[in-house]
Coordinates of C-alpha atoms and ligand atoms in Angstrom, one line a residue:
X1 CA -3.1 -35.0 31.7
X2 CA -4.6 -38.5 30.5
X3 CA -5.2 -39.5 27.3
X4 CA -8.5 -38.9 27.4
X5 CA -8.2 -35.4 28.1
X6 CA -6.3 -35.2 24.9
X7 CA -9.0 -37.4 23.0
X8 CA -11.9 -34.8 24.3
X9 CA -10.0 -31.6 23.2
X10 CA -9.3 -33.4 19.9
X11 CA -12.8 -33.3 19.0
X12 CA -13.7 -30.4 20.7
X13 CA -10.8 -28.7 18.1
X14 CA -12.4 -30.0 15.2
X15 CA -15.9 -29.1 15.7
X16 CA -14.8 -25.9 15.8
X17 CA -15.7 -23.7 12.5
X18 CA -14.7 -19.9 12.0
X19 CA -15.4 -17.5 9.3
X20 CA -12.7 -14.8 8.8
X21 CA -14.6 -11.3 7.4
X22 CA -11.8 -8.5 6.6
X23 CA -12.4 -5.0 6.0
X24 CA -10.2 -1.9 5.6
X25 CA -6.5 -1.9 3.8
X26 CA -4.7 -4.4 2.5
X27 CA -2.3 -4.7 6.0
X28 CA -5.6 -6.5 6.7
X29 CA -5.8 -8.2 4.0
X30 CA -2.6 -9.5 4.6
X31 CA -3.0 -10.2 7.7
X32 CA -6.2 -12.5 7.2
X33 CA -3.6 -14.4 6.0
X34 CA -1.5 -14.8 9.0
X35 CA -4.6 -15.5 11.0
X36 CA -5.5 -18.4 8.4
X37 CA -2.6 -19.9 9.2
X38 CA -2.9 -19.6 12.9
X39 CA -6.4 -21.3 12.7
X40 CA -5.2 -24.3 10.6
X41 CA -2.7 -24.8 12.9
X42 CA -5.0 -25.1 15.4
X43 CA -7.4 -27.6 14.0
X44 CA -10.1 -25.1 13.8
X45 CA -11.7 -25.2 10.3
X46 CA -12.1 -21.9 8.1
X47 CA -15.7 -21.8 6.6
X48 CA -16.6 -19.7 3.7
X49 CA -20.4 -19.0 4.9
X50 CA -21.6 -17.3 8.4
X51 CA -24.5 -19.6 8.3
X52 CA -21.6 -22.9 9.0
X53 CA -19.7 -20.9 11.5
X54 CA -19.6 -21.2 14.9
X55 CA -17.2 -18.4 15.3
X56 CA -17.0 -15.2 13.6
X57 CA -13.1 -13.4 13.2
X58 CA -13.5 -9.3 12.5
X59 CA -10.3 -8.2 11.1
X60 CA -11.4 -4.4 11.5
X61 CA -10.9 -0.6 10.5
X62 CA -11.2 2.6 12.2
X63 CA -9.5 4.8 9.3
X64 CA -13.2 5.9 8.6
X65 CA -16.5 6.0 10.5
X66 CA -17.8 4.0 7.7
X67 CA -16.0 1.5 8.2
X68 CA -16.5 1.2 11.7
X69 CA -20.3 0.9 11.2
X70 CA -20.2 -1.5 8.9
X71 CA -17.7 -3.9 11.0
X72 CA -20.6 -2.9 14.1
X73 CA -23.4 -3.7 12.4
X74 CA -22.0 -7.1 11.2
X75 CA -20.8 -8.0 14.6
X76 CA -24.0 -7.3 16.4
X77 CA -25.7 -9.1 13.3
X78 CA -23.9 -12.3 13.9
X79 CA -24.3 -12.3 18.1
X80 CA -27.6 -12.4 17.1
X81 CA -27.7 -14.9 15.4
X82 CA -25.5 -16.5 18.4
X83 CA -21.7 -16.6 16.7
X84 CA -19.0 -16.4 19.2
X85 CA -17.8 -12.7 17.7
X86 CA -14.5 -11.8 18.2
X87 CA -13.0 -8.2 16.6
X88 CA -9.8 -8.1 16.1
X89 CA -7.7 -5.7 14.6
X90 CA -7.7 -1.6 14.4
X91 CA -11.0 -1.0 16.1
X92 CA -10.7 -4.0 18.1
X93 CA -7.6 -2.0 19.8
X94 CA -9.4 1.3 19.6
X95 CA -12.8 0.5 20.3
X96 CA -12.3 -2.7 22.1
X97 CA -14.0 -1.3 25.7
X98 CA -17.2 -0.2 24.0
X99 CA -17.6 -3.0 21.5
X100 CA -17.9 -5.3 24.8
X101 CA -19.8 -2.8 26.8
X102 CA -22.6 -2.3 24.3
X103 CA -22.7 -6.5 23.8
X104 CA -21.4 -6.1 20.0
X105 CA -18.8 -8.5 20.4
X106 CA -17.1 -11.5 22.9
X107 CA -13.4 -10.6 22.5
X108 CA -11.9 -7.8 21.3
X109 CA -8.3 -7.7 20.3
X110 CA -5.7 -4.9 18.8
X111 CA -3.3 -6.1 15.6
X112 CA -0.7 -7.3 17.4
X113 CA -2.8 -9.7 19.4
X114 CA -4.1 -12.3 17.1
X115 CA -1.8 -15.1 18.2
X116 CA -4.3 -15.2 21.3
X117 CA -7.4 -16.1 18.2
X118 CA -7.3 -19.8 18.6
X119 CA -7.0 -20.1 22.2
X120 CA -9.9 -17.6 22.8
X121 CA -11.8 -19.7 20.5
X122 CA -11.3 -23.2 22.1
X123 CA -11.5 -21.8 25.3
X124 CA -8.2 -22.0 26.8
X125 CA -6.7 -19.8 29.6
X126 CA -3.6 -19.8 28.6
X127 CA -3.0 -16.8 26.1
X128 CA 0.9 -16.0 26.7
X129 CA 1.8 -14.2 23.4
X130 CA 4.9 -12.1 22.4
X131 CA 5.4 -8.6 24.0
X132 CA 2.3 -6.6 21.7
X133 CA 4.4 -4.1 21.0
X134 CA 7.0 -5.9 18.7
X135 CA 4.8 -8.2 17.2
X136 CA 5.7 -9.0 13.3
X137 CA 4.1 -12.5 12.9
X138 CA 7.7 -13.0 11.2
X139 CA 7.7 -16.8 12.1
X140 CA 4.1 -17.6 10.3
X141 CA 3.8 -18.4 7.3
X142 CA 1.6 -16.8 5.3
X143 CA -2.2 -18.9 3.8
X144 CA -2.7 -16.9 0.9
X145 CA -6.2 -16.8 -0.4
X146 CA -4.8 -16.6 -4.1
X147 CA -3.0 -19.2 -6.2
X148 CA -1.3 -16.9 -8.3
X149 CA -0.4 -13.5 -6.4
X150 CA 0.3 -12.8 -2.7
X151 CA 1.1 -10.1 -0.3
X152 CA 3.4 -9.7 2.6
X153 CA 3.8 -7.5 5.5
X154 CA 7.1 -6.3 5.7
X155 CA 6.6 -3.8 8.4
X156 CA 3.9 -3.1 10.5
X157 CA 2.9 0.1 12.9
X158 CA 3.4 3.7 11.6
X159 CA 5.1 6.8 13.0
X160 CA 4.2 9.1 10.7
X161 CA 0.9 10.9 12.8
X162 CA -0.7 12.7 9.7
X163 CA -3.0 14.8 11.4
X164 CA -5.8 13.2 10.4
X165 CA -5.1 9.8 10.7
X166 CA -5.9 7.1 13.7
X167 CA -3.5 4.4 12.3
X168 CA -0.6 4.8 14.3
X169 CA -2.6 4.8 17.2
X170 CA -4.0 1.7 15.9
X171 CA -1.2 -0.3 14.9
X172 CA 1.8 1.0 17.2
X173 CA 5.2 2.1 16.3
X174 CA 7.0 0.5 13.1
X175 CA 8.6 -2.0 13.4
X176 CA 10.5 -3.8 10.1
X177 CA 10.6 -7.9 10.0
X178 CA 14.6 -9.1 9.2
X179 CA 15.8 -10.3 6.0
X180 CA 16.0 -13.5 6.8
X181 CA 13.0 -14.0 8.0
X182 CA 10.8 -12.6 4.8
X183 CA 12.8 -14.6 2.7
X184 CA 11.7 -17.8 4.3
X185 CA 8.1 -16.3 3.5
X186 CA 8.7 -15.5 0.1
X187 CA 10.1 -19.1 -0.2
X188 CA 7.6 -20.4 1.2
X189 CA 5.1 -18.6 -0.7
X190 CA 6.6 -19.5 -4.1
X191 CA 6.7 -23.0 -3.2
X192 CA 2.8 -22.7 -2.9
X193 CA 2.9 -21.3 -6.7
X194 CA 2.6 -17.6 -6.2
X195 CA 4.3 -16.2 -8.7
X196 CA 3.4 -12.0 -7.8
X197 CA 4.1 -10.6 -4.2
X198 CA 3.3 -7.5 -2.8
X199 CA 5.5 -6.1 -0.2
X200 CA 3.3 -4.2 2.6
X201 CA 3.7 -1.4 5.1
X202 CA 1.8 1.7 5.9
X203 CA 4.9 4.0 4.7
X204 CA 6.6 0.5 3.3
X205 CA 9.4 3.4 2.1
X206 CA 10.5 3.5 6.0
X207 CA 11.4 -0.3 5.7
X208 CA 14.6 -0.6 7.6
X209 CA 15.9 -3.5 9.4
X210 CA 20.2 -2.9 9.8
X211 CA 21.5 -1.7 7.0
X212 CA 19.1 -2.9 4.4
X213 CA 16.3 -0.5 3.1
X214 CA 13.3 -1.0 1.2
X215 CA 14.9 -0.7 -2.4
X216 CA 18.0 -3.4 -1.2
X217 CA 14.5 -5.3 -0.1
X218 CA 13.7 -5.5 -3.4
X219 CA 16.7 -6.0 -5.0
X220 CA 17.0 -9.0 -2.9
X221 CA 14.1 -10.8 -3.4
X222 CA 13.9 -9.9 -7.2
X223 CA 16.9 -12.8 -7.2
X224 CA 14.6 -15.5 -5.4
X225 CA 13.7 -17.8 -8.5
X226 CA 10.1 -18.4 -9.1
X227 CA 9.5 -14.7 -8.4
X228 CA 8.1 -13.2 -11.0
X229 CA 6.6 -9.8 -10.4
X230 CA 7.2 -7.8 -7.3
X231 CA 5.2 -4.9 -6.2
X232 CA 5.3 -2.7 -3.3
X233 CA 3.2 -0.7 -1.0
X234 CA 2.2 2.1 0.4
X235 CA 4.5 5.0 -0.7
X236 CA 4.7 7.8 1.1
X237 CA 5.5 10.4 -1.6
X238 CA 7.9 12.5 1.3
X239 CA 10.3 9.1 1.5
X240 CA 10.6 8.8 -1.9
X241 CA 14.0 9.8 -3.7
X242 CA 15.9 10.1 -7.1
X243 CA 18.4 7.2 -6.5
X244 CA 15.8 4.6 -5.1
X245 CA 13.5 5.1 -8.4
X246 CA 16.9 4.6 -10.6
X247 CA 17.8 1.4 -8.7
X248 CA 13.8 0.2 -9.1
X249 CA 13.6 0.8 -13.1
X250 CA 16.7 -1.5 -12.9
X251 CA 14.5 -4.3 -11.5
X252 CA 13.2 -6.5 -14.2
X253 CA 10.3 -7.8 -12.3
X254 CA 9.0 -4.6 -10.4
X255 CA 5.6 -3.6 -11.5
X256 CA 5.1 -0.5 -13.0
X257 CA 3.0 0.6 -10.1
X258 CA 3.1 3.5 -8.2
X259 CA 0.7 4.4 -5.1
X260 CA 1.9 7.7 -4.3
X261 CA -0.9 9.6 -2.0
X262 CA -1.5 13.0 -2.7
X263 CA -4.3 13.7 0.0
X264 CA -4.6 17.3 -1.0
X265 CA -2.7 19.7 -3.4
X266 CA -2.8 22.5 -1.1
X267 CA 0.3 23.6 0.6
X268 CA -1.3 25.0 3.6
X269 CA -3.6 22.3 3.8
X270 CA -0.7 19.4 3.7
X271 CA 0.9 21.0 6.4
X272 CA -2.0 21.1 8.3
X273 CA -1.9 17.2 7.5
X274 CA 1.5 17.1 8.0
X275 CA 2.5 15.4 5.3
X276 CA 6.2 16.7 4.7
X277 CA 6.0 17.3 1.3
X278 CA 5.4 20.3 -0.8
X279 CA 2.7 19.9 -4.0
X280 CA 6.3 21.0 -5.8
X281 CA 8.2 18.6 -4.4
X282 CA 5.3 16.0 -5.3
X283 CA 5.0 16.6 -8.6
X284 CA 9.3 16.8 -9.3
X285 CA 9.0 13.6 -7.7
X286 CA 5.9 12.3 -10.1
X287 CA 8.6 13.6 -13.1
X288 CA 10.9 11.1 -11.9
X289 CA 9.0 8.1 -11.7
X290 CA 7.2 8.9 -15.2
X291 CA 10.7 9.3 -16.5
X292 CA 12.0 5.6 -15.2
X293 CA 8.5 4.6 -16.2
X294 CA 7.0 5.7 -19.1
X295 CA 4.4 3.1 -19.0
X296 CA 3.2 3.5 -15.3
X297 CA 0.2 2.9 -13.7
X298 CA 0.1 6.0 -10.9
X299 CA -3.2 5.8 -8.6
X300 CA -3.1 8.1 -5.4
X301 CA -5.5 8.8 -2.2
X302 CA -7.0 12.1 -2.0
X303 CA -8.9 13.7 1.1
X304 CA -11.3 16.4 0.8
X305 CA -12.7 18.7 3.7
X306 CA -10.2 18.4 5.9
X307 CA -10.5 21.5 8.6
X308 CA -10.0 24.4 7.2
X309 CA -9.8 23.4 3.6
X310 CA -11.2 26.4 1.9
X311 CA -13.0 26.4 -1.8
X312 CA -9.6 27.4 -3.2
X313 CA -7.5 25.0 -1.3
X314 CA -10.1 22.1 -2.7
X315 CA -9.9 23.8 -6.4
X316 CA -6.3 23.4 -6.4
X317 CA -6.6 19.1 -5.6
X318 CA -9.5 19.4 -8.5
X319 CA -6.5 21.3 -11.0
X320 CA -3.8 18.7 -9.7
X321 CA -6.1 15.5 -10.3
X322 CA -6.4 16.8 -14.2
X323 CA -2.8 18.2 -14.2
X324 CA -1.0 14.7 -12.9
X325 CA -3.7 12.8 -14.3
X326 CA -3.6 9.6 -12.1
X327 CA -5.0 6.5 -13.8
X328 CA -7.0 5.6 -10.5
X329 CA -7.9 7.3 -7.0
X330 CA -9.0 6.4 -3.6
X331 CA -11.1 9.3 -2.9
X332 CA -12.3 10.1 0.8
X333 CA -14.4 12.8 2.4
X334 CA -12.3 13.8 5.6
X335 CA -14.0 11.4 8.5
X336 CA -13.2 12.9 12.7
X337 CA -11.5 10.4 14.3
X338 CA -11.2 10.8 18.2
X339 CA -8.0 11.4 19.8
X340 CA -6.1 12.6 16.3
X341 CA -4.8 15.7 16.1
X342 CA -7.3 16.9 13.3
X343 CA -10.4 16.0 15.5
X344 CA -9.0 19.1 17.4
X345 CA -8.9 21.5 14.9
X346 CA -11.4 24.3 14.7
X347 CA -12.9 25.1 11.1
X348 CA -15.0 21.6 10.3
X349 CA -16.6 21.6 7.2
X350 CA -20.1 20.6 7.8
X351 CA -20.6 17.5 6.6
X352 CA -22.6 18.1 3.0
X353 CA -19.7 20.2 2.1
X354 CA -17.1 17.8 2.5
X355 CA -19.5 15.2 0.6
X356 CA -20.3 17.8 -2.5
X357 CA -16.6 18.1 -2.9
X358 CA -16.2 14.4 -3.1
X359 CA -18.6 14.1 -5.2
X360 CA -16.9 16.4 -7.7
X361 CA -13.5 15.4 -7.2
X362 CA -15.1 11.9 -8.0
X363 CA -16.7 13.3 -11.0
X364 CA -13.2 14.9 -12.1
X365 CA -11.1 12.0 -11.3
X366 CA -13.6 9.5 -13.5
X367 CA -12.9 11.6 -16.6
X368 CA -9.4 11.1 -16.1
X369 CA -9.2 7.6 -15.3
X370 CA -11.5 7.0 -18.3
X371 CA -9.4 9.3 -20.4
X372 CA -6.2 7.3 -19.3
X373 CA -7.8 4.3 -19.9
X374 CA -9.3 5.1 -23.2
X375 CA -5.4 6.3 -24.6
X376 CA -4.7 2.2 -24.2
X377 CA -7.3 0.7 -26.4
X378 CA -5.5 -1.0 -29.3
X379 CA -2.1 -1.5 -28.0
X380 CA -1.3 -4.6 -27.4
X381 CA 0.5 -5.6 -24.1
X382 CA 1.3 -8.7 -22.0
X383 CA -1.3 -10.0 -19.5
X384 CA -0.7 -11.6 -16.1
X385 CA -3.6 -13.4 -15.5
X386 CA -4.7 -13.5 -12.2
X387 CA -8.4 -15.3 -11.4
X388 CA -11.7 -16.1 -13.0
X389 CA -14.0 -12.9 -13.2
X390 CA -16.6 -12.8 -10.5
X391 CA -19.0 -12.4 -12.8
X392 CA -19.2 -13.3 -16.9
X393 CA -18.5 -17.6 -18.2
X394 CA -14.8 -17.8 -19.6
X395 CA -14.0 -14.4 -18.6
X396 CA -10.5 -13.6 -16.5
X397 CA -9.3 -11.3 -14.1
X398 CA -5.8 -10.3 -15.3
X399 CA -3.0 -7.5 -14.8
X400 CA -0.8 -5.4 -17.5
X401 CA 2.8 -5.3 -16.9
X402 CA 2.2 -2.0 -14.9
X403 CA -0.4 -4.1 -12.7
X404 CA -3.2 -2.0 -14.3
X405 CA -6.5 -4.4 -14.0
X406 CA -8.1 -5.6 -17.1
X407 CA -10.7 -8.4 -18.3
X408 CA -9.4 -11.0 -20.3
X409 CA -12.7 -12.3 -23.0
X410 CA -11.3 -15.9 -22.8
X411 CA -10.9 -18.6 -20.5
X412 CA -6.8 -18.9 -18.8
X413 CA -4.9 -20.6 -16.3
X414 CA -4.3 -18.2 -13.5
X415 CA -0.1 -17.3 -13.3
X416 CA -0.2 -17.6 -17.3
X417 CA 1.7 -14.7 -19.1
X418 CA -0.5 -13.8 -22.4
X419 CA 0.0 -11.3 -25.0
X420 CA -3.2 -9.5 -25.5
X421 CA -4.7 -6.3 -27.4
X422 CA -6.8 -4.3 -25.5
X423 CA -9.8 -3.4 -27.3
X424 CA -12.3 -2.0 -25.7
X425 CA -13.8 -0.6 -22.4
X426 CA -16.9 -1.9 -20.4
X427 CA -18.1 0.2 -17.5
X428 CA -14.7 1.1 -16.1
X429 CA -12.5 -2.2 -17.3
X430 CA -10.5 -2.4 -20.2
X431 CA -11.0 -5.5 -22.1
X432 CA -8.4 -7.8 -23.3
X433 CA -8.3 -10.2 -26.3
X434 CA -5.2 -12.9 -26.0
X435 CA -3.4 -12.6 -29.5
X436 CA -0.9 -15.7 -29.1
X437 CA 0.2 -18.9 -27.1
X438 CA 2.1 -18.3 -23.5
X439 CA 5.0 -15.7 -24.0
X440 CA 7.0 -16.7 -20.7
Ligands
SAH501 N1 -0.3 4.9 4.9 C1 -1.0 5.4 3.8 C2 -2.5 5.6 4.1 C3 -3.3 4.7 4.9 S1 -4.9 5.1 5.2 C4 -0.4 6.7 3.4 O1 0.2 7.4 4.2 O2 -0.6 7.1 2.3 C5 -5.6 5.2 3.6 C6 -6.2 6.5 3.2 O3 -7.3 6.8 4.0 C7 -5.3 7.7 3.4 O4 -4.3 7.9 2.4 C8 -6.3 8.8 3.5 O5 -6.5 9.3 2.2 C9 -7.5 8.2 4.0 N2 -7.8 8.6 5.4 C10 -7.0 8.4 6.5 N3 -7.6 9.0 7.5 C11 -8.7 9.5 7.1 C12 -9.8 10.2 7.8 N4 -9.7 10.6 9.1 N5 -10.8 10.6 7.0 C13 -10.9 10.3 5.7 N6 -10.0 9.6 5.1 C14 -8.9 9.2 5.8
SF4_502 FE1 -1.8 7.4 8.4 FE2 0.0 9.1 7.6 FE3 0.7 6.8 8.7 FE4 -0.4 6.8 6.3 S1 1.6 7.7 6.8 S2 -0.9 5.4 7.9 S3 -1.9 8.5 6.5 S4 -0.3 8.4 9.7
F3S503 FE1 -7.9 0.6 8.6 FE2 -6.1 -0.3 10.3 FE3 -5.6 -0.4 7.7 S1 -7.4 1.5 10.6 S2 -6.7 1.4 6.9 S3 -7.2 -1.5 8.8 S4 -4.2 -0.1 9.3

């Protein structure tokens, strides 16, 4: 190849512009990030507006049908507009044949595929990646789109197969990224001023590479300097135990944050799910966790009208929601999702059912949350802040101790540590007021 060969594909690189659009959890949130840095090593420029792009990126989700409408209807949107539309991710892998078939989309590509991104947007031929199947991205490092707080992937890939659920078909077998490897991340990221970091998996409990675990995880990078609040997630309740949740209270800078998902407080119904865990065995387990953290913030997922869920089966989630009293939940009316086991079942709800028992679980869990909330007003606590408030001059997102959200009234450098009283709630935020100067 001559020089001018290289010259042409030099500005060929850096006309390119791409807008990244995520949906779904926050594996794809995360993994945005990894993509970010696989475009900017490619000279192709990340826009913040479809109208500059010439490329679109769908980091996608199949969990729900919703969610696979919405990431169809943008698609198609932006090929008409005549974007290059690539969908990548969960229903990129599951959909991918049908997405091209129906002219939605240019490429399609699964989760561990997105090493192939640049190359399929510059038009090269040449797309070796790593085997798909034991992909970890553990070698990138990660573009956050936050200065103060981060999250990592840790794992990816499931092997759980709750009945209902398509991710393991989506992202693959688990696999858990080495030691070493994370800690040049977290390094890395710290270096770039993050100061919060959220380890990530879909069951980030089943984190095992050798013979260190998720809570020796932790302990570990709790010693990295710079690091000052470390969160994990997502919990599954089953893989949680007695000992980890003593060795976590004994971690200065873990959040008081548990995400521990219920999905239903029905014992036939969870092993319909199967979930592994009793409601029992749940709520011993809650015990603990309140007992090593008094001052936790405990927010769950709950599914309603799942096959077969009868009224009584639902009645028992609406007793357990006011009984545990979870600060916050991610609340889902059960969505058929081909090839799952559940899709299977006989006994669907018809659809308005499972939407009026979302709608009162909803109503149930709001009094809750706001009763939980309201229990907080005029204590005062520290405040991480985080970013400004998307909407409201001099206001601040920020984050309790427990990682609980809350509005600071007053302008503040994101990664500052405040002490604040909370006085009051607006819609469903509480609202800080800073008392003093920076505490750490
Ligand atoms: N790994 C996490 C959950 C990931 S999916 C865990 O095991 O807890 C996030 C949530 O989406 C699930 O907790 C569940 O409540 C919901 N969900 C998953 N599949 C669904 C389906 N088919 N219909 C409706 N909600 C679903
Ligand atoms: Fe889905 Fe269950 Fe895996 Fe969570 S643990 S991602 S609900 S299969
Ligand atoms: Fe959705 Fe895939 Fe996450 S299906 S919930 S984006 S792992």
């Amino acid at each position: 190849m001559g020089g001018l060969d290289y010259g042409a594909r030099f500005v060929r690189i850096f006309k390119m512009k791409c807008y990244v659009k995520v949906y779904g959890c926050q594996m794809n949130a995360a993994d945005s990030h990894l993509v970010s840095r696989l475009l900017a090593d490619a000279g192709i420029r990340e826009v913040s507006e479809t109208g500059k792009a010439d490329a679109v990126v769908l980091l996608t989700c199949s969990v729900r049908q919703h969610a696979e409408d919405r990431a169809w209807g943008f698609a198609r949107t932006m090929r008409g507009r005549g974007k290059k539309v690539i969908v990548a991710g969960c229903m990129g892998k599951l959909r991918g044949q049908e997405l091209v078939a129906e002219g939605v989309a240019d490429l399609v590509l699964g989760p561990d595929e997105y090493r192939k991104i640049p190359g399929l947007l510059l038009g090269h031929d040449n797309l070796n990646t790593a085997p798909e199947s034991f992909e970890t991205y553990s070698d990138l490092l990660p573009a956050p789109n936050s200065s103060v707080s981060a999250s990592l992937s840790v794992m990816r890939g499931c092997n759980n197969f709750c009945t209902y659920c398509v991710v393991p078909y989506a992202r693959g077998p688990e696999r858990s990224i080495p030691y070493h490897d994370l800690e040049k991340q977290i390094r890395y990221l710290i270096s770039q001023g993050i100061r919060e970091i959220f380890l990530l998996g879909q069951n980030v409990l089943a984190y095992r590479h050798g013979d260190m675990k998720l809570i020796d995880l932790l302990e570990r990078a709790a010693r990295l300097e710079g690091l000052d609040r470390l969160g994990f997630l997502t919990s599954h309740p089953r893989d949680l135990s007695y000992e980890m949740i003593q060795r976590m209270a004994r971690i200065p800078q873990l959040l008081h944050f548990f995400h521990l998902p219920l999905q239903s407080a029905s014992e036939g119904v969870l092993k319909q799910m199967r979930r592994g865990y009793s409601l029992a065995e749940y709520e011993q387990k809650i015990g603990w966790v309140r007992e090593a953290f008094p001052d936790v913030y405990l927010t769950t997922d709950l599914l309603v009208g799942f096959p077969g869920e009868s009224e009584e089966d639902f009645e028992l989630t609406l007793d357990a929601v006011r009984r545990i009293g979870f600060d916050f939940a991610y609340m889902f009316a059960y969505s058929e999702r081909p090839g799952t086991k559940a899709a299977d079942m006989a006994e669907k709800l018809p659809v308005p059912e499972r939407k009026r028992r979302l709608a009162e679980l909803i109503d149930r869990q709001n009094e809750v949350t706001r009763r939980r909330a309201e229990g907080l007003v005029g204590t005062e606590e520290e405040v991480f802040v985080t970013a400004p408030a998307p909407r409201g001059q001099g206001a601040m997102l920020a984050e309790l101790k427990n990682y609980r959200p809350v509005i600071l009234n007053h302008t503040a450098r994101p990664g500052e540590l405040l002490r604040a009283r909370l006085v009051g709630i607006e819609g469903w935020s509480l609202l800080a007021e800073p008392l003093a100067k920076e505490v750490a």
